Structures are given as C-alpha cells and as structure tokens.
Tab-separated table of C-alpha atoms in Angstrom:
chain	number	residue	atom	x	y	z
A	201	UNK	CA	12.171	8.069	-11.446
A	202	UNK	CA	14.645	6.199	-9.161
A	203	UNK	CA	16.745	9.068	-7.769
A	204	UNK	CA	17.388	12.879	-7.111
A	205	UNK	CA	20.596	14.341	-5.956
A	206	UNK	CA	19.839	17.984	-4.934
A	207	UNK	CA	23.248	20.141	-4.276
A	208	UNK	CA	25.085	23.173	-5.350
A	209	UNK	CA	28.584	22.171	-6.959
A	210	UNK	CA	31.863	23.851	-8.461
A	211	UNK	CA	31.818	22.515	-12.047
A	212	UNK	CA	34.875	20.150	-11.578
A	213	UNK	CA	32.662	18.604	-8.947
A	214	UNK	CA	29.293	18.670	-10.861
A	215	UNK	CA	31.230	16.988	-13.861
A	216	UNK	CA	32.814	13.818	-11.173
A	217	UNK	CA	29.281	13.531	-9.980
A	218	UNK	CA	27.710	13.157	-13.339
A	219	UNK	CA	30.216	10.748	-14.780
A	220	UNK	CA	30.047	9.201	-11.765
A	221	UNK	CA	26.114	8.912	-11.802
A	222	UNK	CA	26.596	7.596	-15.259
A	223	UNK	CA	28.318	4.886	-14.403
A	224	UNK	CA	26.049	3.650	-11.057
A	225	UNK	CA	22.959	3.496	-13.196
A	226	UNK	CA	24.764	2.578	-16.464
A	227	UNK	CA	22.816	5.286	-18.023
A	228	UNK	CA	21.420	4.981	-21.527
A	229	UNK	CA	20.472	8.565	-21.837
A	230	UNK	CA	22.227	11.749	-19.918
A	231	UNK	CA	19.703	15.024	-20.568
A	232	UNK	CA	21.606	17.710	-19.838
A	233	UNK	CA	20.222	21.096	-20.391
A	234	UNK	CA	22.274	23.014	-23.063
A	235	UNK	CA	22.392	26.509	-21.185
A	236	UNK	CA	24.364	27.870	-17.976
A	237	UNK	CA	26.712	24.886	-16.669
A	238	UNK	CA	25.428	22.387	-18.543
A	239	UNK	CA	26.791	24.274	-21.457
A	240	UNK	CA	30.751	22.691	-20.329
A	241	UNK	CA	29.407	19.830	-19.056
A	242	UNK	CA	27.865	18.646	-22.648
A	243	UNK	CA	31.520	19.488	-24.047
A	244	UNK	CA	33.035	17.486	-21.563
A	245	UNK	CA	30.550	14.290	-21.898
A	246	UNK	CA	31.329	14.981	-25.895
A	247	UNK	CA	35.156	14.744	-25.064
A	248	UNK	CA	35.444	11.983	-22.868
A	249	UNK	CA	33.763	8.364	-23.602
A	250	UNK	CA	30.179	8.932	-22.308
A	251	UNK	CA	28.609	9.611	-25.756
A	252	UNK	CA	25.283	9.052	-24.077
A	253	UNK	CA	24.535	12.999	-23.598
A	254	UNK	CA	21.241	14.473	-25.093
A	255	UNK	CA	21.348	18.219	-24.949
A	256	UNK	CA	17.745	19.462	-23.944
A	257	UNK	CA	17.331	23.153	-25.456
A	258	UNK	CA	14.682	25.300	-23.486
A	259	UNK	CA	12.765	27.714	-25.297
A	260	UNK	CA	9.873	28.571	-23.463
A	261	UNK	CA	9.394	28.993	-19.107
A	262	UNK	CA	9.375	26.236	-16.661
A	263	UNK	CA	5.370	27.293	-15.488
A	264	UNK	CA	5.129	26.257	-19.442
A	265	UNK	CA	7.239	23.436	-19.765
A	266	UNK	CA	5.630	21.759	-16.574
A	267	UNK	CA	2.060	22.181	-17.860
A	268	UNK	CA	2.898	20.649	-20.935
A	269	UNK	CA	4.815	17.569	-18.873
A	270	UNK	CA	1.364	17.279	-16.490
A	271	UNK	CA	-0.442	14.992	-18.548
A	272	UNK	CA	1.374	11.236	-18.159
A	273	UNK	CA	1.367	12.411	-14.100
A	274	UNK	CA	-2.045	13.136	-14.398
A	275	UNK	CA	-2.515	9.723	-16.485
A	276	UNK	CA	-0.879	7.504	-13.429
A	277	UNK	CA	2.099	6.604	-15.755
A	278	UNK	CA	4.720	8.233	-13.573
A	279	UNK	CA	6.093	5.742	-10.955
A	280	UNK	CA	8.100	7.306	-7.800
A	281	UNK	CA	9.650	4.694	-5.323
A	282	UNK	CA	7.630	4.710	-2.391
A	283	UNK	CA	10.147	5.263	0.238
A	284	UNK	CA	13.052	7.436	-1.026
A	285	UNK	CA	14.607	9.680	1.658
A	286	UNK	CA	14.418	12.364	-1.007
A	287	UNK	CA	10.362	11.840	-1.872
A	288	UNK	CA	9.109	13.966	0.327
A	289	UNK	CA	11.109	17.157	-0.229
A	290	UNK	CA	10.677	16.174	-3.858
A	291	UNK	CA	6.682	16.017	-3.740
A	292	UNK	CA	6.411	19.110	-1.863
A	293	UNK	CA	8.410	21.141	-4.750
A	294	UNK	CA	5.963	19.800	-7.068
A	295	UNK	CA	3.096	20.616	-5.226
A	296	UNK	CA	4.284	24.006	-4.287
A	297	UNK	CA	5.440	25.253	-7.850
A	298	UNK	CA	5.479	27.531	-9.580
A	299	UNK	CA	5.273	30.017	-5.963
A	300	UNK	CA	7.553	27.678	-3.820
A	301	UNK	CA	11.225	29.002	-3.288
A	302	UNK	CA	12.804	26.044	-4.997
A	303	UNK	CA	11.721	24.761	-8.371
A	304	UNK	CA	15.365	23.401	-9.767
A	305	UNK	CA	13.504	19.444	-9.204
A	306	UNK	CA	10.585	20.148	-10.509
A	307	UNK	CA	12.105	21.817	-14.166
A	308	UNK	CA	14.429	18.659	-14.634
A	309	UNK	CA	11.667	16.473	-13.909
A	310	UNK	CA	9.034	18.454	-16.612
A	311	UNK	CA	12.174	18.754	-19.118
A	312	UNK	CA	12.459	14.624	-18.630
A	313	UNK	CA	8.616	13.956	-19.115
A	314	UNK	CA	8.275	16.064	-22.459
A	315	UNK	CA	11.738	14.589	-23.745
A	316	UNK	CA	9.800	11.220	-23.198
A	317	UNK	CA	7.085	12.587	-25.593
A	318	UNK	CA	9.139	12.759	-28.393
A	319	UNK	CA	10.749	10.407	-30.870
A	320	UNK	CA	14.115	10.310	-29.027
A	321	UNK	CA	12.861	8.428	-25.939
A	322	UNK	CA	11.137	5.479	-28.222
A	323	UNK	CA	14.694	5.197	-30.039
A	324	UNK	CA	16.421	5.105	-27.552
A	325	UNK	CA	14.810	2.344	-26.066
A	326	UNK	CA	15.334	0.102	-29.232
A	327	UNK	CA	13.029	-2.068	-31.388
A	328	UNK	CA	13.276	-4.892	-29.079
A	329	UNK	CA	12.416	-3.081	-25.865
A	330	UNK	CA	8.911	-4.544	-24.909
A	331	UNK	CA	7.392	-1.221	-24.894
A	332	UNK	CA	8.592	-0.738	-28.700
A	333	UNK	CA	7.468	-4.026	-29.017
A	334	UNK	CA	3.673	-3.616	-27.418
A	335	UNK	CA	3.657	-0.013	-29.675
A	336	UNK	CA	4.108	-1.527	-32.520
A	337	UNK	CA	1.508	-4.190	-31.898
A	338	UNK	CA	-0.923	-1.999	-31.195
A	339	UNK	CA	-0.141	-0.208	-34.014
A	340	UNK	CA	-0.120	-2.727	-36.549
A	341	UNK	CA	-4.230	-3.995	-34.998
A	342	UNK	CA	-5.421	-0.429	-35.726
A	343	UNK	CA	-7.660	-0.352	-39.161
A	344	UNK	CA	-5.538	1.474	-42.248
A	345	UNK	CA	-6.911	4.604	-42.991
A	346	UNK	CA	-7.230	4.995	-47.101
C-alpha cells in the first residue's frame, strides 16, 4: 500500500482526482466499488481511455469482508511505508474497527486484500511478473496427484 487520500468530494471532483491518481501511479488496476458514486465513476472510466477499472461488487458487510481480508495481514505479507503522514490515522481506523467512527479506509483496504485472493490479481500481473513466475515454479516441484 503506497498511499491513501481521505476526503469528501462533489463527483466532478472525485472523477479529476481519480483520473488524476491514475495517471501519478500509472495504475494497472482501478477497483472501484460498483455501488453509490462509484456507480458514475465506473461509466466514466468505461467512457474515457482508462480501461483499467475493475468494478468490485459487495455482497456481504464490511465486519465480514475485513475478517475474510485478515489473513495475509496476519501472515506479514502486507507492507505499509513506514513513514507516511497518513499511517497513523490509517492504523488507528484499523485497529479501532468495526466500533470506531470512521471505517471508509479500512473497507477499501479489506475490498483490495480479498480482490488480491482471486484470479484477477495473478492476471493482472502477467505471466512474466516474478511472482507469476515463482507460482508457477513452485507449482510445477509439487508431486502430481493421480
């Protein structure tokens, strides 16, 4: 995780920030949740060039969603940058959810970390990535089950 941007915005704004934070980090991948505002904004990455939209659909709580997302945190495979002037509000939404009176961060973040579970994340990284790369290593040393 390299970055959080935490603010309320008119969509016209919320769509100029997300193009715009496509193009800073040259984003691969934009998950956007398909409900509320992010409804528009997938139409509008689907009109304009940014074909790089994923739309996440949510179908069960964010208490749910997070405890399903715990278990690469819990592993040590999440990496945060150690000095972020947005860390510490970040880590003290995590730690405070689900009774803390913000939990916006924390439901982006759990959406991101089961997204990576699936299939999607290991495509979109492509056969050459060295993570593909390793997987399929490791794969191909495991004994064949007949």
């Amino acid at each position: 995780m390299l970055d959080v941007i935490r603010t309320q915005l008119d969509f016209p704004d919320l769509k100029r920030k997300a193009f715009s934070l496509c193009d800073s980090w040259q984003a691969d991948r934009v998950l956007i949740e398909d409900a509320a505002s992010g409804k528009p904004l997938l139409q509008e990455f689907r009109r304009n060039e940014y074909q790089q939209h994923i739309p996440i659909n949510v179908s069960e709580d964010k208490e749910i969603r997070f405890n399903a997302a715990c278990a690469p945190i819990e592993e040590g495979l999440v990496h945060l940058p150690t000095d972020a002037p947005w860390l510490a509000d970040f880590k003290r939404e995590l730690q405070s959810f689900p009774r803390g009176r913000y939990d916006d961060q924390v439901d982006s973040f759990s959406q991101f970390l089961n997204w990576t579970k699936g299939v999607g994340f290991w495509r979109s990284l492509g056969r050459n990535h060295p993570i593909n790369k390793e997987r399929q290593e490791r794969a191909n040393r495991r004994p064949r089950r007949r």
